[in-house]
Coordinates of C-alpha atoms and ligand atoms in Angstrom, one line a residue:
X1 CA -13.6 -20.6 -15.1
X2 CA -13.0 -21.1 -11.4
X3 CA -14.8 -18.3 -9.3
X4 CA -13.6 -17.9 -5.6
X5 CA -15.5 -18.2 -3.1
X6 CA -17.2 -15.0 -0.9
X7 CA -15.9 -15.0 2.1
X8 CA -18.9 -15.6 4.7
X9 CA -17.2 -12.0 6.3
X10 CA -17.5 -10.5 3.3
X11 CA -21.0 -11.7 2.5
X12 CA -22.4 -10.6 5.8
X13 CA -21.2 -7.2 5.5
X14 CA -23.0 -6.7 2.3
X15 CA -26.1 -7.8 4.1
X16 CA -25.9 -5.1 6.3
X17 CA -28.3 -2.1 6.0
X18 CA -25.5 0.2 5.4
X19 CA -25.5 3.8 6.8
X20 CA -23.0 6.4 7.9
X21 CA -20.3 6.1 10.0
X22 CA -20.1 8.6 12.5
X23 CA -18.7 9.3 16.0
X24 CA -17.4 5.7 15.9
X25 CA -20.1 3.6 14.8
X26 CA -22.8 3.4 12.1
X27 CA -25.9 5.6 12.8
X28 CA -28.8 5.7 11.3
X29 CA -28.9 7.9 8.1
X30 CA -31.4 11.0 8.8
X31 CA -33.8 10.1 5.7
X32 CA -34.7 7.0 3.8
X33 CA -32.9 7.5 0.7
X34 CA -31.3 4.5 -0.5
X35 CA -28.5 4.0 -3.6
X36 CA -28.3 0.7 -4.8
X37 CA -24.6 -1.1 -4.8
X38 CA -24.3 -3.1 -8.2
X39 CA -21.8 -5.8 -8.7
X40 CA -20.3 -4.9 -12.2
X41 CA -19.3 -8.0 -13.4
X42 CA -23.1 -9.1 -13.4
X43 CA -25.3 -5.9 -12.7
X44 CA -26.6 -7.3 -10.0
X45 CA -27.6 -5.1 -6.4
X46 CA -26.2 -6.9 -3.7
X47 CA -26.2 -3.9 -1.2
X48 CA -27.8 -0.8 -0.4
X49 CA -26.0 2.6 1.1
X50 CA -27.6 5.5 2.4
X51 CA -28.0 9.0 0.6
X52 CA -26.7 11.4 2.9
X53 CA -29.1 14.7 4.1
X54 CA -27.8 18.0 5.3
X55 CA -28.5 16.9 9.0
X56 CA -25.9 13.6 8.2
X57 CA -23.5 15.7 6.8
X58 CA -24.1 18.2 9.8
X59 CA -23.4 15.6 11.9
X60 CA -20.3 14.1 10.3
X61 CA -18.9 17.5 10.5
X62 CA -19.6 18.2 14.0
X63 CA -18.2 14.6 15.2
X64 CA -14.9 15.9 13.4
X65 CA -14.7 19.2 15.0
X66 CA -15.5 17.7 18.1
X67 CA -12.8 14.7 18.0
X68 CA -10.4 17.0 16.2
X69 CA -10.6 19.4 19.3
X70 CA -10.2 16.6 21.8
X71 CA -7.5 15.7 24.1
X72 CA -7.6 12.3 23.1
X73 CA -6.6 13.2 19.8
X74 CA -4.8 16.5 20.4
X75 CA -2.4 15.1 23.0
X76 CA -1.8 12.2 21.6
X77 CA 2.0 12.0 21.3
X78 CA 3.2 11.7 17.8
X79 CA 4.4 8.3 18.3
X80 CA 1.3 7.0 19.7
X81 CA -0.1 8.2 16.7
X82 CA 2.4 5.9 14.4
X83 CA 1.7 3.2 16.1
X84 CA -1.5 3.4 16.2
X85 CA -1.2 3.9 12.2
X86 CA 0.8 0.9 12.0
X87 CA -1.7 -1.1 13.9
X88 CA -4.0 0.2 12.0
X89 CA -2.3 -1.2 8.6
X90 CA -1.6 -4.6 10.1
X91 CA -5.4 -4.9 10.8
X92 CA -6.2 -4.0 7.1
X93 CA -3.7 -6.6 5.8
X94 CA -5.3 -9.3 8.1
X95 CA -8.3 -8.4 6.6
X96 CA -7.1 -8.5 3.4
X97 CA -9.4 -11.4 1.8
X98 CA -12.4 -10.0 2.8
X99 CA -11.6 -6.2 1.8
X100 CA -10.4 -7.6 -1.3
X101 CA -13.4 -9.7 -2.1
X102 CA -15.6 -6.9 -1.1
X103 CA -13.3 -4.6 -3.4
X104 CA -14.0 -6.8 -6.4
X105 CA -18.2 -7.1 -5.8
X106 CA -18.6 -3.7 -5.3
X107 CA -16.0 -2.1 -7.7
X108 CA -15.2 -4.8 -10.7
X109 CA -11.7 -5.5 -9.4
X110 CA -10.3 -8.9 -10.6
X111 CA -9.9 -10.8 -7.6
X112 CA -6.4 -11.9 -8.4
X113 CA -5.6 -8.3 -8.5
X114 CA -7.4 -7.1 -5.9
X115 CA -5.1 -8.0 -2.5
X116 CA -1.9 -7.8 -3.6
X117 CA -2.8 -4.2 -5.9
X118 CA -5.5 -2.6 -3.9
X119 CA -5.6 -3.8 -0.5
X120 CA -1.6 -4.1 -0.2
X121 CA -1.1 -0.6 -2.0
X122 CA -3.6 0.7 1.0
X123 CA -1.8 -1.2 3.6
X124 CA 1.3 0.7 2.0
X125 CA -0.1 4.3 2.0
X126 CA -0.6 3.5 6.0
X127 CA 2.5 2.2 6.8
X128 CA 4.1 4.9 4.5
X129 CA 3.0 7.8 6.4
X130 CA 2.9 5.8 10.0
X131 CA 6.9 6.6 9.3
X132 CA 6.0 10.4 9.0
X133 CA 3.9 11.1 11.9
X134 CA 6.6 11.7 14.3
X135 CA 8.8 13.3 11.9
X136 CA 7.2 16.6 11.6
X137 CA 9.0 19.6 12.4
X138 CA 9.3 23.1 11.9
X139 CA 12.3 25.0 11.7
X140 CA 14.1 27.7 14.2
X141 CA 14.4 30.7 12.2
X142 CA 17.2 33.5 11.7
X143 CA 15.9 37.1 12.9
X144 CA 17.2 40.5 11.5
X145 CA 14.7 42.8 12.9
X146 CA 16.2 44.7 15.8
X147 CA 16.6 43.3 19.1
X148 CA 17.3 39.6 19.8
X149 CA 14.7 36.9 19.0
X150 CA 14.3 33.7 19.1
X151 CA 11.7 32.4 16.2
X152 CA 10.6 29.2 15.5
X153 CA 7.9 27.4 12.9
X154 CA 5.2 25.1 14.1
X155 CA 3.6 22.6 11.9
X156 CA 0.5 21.9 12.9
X157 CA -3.0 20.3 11.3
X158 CA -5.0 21.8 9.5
X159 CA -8.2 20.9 11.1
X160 CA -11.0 18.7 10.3
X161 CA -10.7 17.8 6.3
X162 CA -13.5 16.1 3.8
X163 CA -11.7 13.4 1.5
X164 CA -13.9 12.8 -1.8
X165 CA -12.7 10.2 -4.1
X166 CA -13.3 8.3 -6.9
X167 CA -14.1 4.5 -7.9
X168 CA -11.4 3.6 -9.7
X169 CA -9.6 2.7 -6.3
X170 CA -11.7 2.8 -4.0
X171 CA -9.6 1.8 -0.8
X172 CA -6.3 3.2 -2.1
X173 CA -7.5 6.5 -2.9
X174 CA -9.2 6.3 0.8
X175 CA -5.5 5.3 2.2
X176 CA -4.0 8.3 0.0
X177 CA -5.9 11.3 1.7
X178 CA -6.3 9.2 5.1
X179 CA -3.2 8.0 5.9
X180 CA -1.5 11.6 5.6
X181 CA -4.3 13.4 7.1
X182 CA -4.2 11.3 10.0
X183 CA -0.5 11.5 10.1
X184 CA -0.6 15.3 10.6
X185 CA -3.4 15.0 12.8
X186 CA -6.7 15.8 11.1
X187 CA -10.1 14.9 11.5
X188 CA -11.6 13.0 9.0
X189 CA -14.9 12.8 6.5
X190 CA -14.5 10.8 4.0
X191 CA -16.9 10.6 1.0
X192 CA -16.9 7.6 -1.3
X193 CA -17.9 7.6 -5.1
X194 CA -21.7 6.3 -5.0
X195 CA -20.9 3.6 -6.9
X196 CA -18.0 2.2 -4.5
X197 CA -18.5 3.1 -0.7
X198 CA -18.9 -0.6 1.0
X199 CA -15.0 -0.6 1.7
X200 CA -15.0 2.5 2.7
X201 CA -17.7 1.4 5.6
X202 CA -15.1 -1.0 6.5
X203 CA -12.2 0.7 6.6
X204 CA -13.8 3.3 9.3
X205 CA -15.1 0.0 11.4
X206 CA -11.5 -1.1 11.6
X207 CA -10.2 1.9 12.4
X208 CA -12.2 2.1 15.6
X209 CA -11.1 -1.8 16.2
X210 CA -7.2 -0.5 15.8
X211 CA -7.9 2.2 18.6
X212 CA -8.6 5.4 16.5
X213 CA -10.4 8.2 18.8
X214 CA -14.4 8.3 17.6
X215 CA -14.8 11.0 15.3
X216 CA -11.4 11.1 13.9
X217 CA -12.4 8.7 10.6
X218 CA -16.1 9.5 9.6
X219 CA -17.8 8.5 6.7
X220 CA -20.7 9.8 4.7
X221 CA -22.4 7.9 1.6
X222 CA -24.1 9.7 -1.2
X223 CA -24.3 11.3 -4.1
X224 CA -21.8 13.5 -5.2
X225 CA -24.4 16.5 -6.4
X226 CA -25.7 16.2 -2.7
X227 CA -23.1 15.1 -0.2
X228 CA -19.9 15.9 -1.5
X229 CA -21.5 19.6 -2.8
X230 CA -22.6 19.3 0.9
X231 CA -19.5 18.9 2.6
X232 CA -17.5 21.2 -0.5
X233 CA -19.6 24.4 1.4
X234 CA -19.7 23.3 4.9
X235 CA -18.2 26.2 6.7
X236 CA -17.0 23.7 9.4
X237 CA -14.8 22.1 7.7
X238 CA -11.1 23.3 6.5
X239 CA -9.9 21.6 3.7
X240 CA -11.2 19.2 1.0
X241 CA -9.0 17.0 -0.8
X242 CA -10.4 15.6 -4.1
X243 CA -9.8 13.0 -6.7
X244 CA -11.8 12.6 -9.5
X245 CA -12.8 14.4 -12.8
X246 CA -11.9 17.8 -13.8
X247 CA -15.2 18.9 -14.0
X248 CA -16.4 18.5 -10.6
X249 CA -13.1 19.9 -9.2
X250 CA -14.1 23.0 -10.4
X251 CA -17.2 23.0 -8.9
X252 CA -15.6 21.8 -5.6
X253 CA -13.2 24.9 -5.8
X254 CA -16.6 26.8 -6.2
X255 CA -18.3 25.5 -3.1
X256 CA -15.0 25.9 -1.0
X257 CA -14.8 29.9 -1.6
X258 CA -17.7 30.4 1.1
X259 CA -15.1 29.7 4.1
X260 CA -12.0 29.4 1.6
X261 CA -10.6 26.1 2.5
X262 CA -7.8 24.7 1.7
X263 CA -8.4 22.2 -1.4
X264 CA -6.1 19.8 -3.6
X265 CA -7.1 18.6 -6.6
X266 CA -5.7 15.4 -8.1
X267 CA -8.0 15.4 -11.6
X268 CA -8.2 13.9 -15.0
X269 CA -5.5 13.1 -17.5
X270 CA -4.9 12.6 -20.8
X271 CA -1.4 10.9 -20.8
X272 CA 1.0 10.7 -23.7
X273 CA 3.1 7.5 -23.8
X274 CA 6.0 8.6 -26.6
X275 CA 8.1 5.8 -28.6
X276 CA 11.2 6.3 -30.3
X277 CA 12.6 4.4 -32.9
X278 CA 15.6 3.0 -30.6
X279 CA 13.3 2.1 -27.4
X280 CA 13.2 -1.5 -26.7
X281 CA 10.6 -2.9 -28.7
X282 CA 10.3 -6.4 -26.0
X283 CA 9.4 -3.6 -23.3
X284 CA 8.0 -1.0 -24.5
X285 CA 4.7 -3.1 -26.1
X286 CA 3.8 -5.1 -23.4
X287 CA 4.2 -1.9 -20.9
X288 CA 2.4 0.4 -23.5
X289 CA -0.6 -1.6 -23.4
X290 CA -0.6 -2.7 -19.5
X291 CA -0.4 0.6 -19.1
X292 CA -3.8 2.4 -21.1
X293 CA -5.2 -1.5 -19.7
X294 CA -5.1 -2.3 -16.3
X295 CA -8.0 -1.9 -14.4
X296 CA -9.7 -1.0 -17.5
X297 CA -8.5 2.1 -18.3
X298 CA -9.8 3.5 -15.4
X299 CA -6.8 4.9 -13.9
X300 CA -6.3 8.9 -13.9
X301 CA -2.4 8.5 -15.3
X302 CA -3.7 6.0 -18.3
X303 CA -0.9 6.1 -21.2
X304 CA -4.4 6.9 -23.3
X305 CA -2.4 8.5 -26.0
X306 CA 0.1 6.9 -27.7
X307 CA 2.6 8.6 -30.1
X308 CA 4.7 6.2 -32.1
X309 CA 7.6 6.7 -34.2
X310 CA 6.9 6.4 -38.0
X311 CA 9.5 3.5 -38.3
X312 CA 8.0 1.7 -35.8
X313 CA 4.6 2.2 -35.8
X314 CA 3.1 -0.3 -37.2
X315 CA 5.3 -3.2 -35.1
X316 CA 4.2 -1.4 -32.3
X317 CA 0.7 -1.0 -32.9
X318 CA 0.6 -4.7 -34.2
X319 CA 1.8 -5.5 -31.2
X320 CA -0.1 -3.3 -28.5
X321 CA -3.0 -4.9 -30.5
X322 CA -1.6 -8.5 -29.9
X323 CA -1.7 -7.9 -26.2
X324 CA -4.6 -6.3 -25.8
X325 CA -6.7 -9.2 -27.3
X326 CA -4.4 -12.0 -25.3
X327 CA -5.9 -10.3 -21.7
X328 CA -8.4 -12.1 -20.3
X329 CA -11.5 -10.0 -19.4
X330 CA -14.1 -11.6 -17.3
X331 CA -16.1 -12.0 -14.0
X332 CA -14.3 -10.3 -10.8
X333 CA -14.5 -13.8 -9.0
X334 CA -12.8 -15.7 -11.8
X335 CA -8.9 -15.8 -10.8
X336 CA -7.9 -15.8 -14.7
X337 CA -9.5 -12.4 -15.1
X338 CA -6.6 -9.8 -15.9
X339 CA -9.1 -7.2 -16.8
X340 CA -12.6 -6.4 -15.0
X341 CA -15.7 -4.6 -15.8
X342 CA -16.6 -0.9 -16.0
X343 CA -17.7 0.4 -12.9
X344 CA -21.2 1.0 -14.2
X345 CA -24.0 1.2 -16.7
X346 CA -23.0 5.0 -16.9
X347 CA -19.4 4.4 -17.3
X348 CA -20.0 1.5 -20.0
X349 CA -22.6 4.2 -22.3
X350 CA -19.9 7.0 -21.5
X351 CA -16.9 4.6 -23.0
X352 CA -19.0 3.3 -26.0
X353 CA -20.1 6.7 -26.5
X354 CA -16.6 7.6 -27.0
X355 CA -15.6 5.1 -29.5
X356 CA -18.5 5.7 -31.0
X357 CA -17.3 8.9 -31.5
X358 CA -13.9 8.0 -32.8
X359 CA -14.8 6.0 -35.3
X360 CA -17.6 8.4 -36.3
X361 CA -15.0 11.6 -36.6
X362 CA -12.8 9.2 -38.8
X363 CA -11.0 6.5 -36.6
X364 CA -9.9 3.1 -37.3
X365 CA -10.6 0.3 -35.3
X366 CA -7.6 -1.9 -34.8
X367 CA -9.2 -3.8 -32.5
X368 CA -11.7 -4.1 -29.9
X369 CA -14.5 -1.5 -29.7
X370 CA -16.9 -3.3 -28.9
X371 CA -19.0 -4.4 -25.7
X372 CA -18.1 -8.1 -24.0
X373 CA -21.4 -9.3 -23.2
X374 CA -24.6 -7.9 -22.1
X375 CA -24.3 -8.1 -18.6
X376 CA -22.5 -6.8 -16.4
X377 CA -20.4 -4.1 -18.0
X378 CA -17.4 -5.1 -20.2
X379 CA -15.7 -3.5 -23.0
X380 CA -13.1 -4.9 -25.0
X381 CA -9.5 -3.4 -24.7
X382 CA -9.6 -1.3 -27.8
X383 CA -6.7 0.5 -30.3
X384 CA -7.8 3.6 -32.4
X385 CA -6.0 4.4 -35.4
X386 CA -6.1 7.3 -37.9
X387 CA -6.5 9.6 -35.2
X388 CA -6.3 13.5 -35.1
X389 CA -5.8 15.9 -32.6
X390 CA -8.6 17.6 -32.3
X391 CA -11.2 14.3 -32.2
X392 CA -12.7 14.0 -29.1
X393 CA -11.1 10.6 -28.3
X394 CA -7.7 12.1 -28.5
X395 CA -8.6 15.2 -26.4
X396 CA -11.2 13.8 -23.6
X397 CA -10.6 11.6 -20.7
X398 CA -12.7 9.0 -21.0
X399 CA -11.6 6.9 -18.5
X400 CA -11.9 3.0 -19.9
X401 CA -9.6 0.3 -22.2
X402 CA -9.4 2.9 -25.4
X403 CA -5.7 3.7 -26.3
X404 CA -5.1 6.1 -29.5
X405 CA -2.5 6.1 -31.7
X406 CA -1.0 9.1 -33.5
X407 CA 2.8 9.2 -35.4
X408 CA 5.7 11.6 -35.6
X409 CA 8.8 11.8 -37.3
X410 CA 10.2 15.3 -35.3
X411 CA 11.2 15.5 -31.7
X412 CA 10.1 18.6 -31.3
X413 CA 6.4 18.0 -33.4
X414 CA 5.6 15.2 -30.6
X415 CA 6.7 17.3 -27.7
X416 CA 4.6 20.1 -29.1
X417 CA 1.7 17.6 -29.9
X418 CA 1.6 15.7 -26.6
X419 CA 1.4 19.1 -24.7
X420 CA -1.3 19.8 -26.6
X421 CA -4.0 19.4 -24.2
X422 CA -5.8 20.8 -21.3
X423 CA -4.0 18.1 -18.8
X424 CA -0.8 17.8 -17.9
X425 CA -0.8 14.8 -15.1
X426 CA 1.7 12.1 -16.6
X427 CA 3.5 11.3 -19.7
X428 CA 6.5 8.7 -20.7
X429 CA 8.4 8.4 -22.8
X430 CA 10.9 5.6 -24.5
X431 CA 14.5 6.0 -26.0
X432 CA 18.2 4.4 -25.7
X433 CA 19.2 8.2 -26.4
X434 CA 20.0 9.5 -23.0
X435 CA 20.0 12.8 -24.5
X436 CA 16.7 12.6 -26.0
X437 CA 15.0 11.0 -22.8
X438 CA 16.5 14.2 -20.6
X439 CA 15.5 16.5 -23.8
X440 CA 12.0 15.6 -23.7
X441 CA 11.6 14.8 -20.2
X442 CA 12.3 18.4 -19.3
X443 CA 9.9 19.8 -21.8
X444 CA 6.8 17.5 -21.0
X445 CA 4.6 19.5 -18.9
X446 CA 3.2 16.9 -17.1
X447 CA 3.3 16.7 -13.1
X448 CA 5.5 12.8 -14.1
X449 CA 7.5 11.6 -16.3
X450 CA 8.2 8.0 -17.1
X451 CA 11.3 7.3 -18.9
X452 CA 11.6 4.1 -20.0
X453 CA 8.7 2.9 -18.1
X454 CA 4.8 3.6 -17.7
X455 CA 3.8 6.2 -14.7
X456 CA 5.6 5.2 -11.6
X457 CA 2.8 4.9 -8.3
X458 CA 4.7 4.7 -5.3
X459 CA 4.1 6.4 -2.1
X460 CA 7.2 8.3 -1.5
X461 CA 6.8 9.9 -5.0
X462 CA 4.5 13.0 -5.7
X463 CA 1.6 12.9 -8.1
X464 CA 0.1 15.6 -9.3
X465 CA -1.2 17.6 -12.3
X466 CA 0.1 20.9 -14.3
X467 CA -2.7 22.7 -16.0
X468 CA -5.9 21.4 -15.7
X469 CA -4.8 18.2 -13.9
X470 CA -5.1 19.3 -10.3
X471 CA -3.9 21.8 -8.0
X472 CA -1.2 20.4 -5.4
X473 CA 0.8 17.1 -5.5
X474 CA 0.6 14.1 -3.1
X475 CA 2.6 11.4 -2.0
X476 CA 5.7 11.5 0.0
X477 CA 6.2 14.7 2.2
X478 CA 3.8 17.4 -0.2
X479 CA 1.2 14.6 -0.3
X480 CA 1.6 15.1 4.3
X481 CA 1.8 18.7 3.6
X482 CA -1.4 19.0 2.2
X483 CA -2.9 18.7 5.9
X484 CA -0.4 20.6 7.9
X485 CA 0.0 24.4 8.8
X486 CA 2.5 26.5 9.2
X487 CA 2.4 28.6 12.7
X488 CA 5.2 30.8 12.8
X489 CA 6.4 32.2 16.9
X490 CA 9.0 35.2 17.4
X491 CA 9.8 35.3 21.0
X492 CA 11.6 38.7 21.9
X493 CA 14.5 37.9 24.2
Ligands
NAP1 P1 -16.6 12.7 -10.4 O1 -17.9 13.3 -10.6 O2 -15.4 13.5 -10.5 O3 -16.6 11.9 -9.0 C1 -15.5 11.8 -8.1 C2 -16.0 12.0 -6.7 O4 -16.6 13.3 -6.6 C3 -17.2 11.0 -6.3 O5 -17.1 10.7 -4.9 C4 -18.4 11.8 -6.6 O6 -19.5 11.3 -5.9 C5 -18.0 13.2 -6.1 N1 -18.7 14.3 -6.6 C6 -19.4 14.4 -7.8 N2 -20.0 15.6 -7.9 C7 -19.6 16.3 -6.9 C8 -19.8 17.7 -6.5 N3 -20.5 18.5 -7.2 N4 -19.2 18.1 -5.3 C9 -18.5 17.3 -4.6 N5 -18.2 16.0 -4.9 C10 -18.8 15.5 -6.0 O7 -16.4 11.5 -11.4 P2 -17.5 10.6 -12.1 O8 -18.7 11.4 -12.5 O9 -17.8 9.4 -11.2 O10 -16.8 10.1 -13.4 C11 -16.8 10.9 -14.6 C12 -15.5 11.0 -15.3 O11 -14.5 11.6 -14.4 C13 -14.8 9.6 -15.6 O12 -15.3 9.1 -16.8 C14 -13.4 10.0 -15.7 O13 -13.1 10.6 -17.0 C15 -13.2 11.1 -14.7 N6 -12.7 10.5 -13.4 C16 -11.4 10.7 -13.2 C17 -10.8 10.2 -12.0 C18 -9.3 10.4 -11.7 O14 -8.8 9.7 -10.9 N7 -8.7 11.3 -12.4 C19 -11.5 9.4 -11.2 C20 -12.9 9.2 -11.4 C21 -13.4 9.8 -12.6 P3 -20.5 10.4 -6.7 O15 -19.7 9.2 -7.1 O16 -21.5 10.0 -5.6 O17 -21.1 11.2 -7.8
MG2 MG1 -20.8 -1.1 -7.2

């Protein structure tokens, strides 16, 4: 095992006493709540964030409104605005060790993984959407009423927005609701998941380095029940974009009715990964498992159900199994780690709770299942068999290395059987048959299909959920479109 080394950056920013960022620069948080940061791989606290109040969230929101209203930001030309975007990217990637490293203590990223995956897709989402920010235009508009007019659409931004996300990606979730919301010209709060907000923290001290007005990127820490519910019902703000569980998405669209701002919702998933007889076996396994695996499981498009072909279930499931048990899970720090932690304790009882479960309601372990360890908070990349639809494994996000396994024989039995369920936010699917890929693609109802391949993450193509999976898509132009508004003018001539 060779661990890297922390960067001394890195370790002196997790000394800090950490509190909000607001109006430009860390303040000091209103009360003395505290919230430990753990490192998962050992369960260590090597940090401390502050639990926001009412008066810090007050405050966030009021250094938004304020920046958002100002010239500086307001008259900014659209191309300043890309460039300063860009700038602001090129800064992140020459902070790339540091982010990463802090990425990996604070969330269990493997630190091999961590730059070129989170730090470089973050990097991406900015440069991405620098491209848009002077590209957006309304239309001029054809007028039948009587008498001549001359109409036009503006597209401006929607005001000051709260961004609440998750800990599975920490920084590119940030850069996913950021990037476009700064593009189009918002104000920003962004709330990080409790157990992940140090890179956060740094992203908002960069962003001040790249040139960004004060006020424009704010951050609040806290707890979700508190702060987020906080900034959900905040009458000054206009629109909350959210990632995370489906659960708290409806609460969220709960607390937003007061003022009724606009939300998105990119939620939970339960993801069908479907193998025909014809796919090609050397592909489809390793990419089957990489793709219920990587980063643990905890990825809200995780293949987490697999339906397999009669014919070729058992050489696929021998060989899902195969990989899963040939991927190194370890320490963050060590550069042979494929596969990290859990993000936490919770997380770790939720997952073992789950195969507990399984296995408990009549599953099979084919492998895994069990805990790596006891500390820091590993489980090992587990395969369910002899699974029905109604268990709770096979209905339930849970959000770690589980991946069950159910067979068909009928095209139309596995369509039916993989809509069955209260997501819809990816699916795939694997054939030579062009006509079957197009057959089943249409019929998924799923916000992406993969054909041939696992869910495709790219920032030019929407994500999104049908059903219970989210409201809204983003990515490319609807991912910028969730922070504009449309202004329409009729001039009579
Ligand atoms: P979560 O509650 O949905 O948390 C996501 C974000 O929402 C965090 O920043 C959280 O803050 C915040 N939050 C929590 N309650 C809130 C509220 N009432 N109002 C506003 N914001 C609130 O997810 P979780 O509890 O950490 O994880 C539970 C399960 O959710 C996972 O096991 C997984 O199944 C699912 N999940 C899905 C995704 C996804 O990308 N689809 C991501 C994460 C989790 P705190 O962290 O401070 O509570
Ligand atoms: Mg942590």
């Amino acid at each position: 095992m060779s661990l890297v080394d922390i960067p001394s950056s890195a370790a002196g920013f997790l000394d800090k006493v950490h509190s909000h960022f607001i109006n430009g620069s860390p303040v000091k948080a209103s009360g003395t709540g505290r919230i430990d940061v753990r490192d998962p791989s050992t369960s260590a606290v090597i940090s401390s964030i502050a639990d926001a109040s009412q008066s810090d969230v007050d405050d966030a929101v009021f250094s938004a409104r304020a920046a958002f209203e100002s010239s500086a930001w307001r008259d900014m030309k659209p191309s300043a605005r890309a460039r300063l975007i860009y700038q602001y990217a090129d800064l992140i990637e020459a902070h790339a060790d540091e982010l990463a490293m802090l990425e990996s203590l604070d969330g269990g990223k493997p630190i091999a993984l961590a730059k070129p995956v989170d730090v470089m897709a973050t990097v991406g989402a900015f440069r991405y959407y620098a491209g848009w920010a002077d590209k957006i235009n309304g239309t001029t508009n054809t007028i039948n009423m009587d008498g001549e007019h001359h109409a036009y659409t503006l597209k401006e931004p929607v005001g000051v927005a709260a961004l609440i996300v998750p800990w599975n990606y920490p920084l590119v979730m940030a850069g996913m609701k950021l990037a476009p919301a700064l593009a189009a010209g918002c104000a920003c709060i962004l709330k990080p998941a409790e157990d992940t907000s140090i890179t956060a923290l740094r992203l908002a001290e960069l962003a001040i380095e790249a040139g960004f007005p004060p006020g424009i990127f704010n951050v609040v820490t806290g707890r979700g029940q508190t702060a987020g519910q906080m900034l959900s019902e905040h009458p000054g703000i206009d629109k909350v974009a959210f990632t995370g569980s489906t659960v708290t998405g409806k609460k969220i669209v709960q607390a937003a009715a007061g003022n009724l701002k606009k939300v998105t919702l990119e939620l939970g998933g339960k993801s069908p990964n479907i193998i025909f007889p014809d796919a090609n076996m050397e592909k489809v396994i390793p990419a089957s498992a990489m793709a219920i695996f990587f980063n643990s499981g905890q990825v809200c498009t995780a293949a987490s159900r697999m339906f397999v072909h009669a014919s070729v279930h058992d050489q696929v499931v021998e060989g899902v199994s195969a990989v899963a048990q040939s991927l190194k899970v370890g320490a963050c720090r060590d550069l042979e780690t494929i596969l990290g932690p859990l993000v936490s304790e919770r997380q770790l009882d939720r997952v073992q709770a789950y195969i507990k479960s399984g296995v408990n309601e009549g599953g099979e372990i084919i492998c895994g299942g069990n805990r790596i360890g006891d500390e820091g908070y590993f489980v090992a990349p587990t395969v369910l068999g002899n699974i029905a639809p109604d268990m709770a494994v096979a209905r339930e996000e849970i959000f770690g290395p589980v991946l069950v396994v159910q067979k068909f024989t009928d095209t139309n039995e596995v369509i039916a059987a993989a809509n069955d369920s209260e997501y819809g936010l990816s699916s795939a699917v694997w054939t030579q048959d062009i006509s079957v890929a197009h057959y089943v693609a249409a019929r998924l109802r799923t916000g992406q299909v993969g054909v041939n391949c696992a869910a495709v993450a790219d920032w030019d193509l929407p994500i999104g959920g049908y059903k219970q999976s989210g409201w809204g898509r983003e990515n490319g132009f609807d991912g910028l479109a969730n922070y504009l508004q449309t202004k329409a003018v009729a001039v009579s001539i």
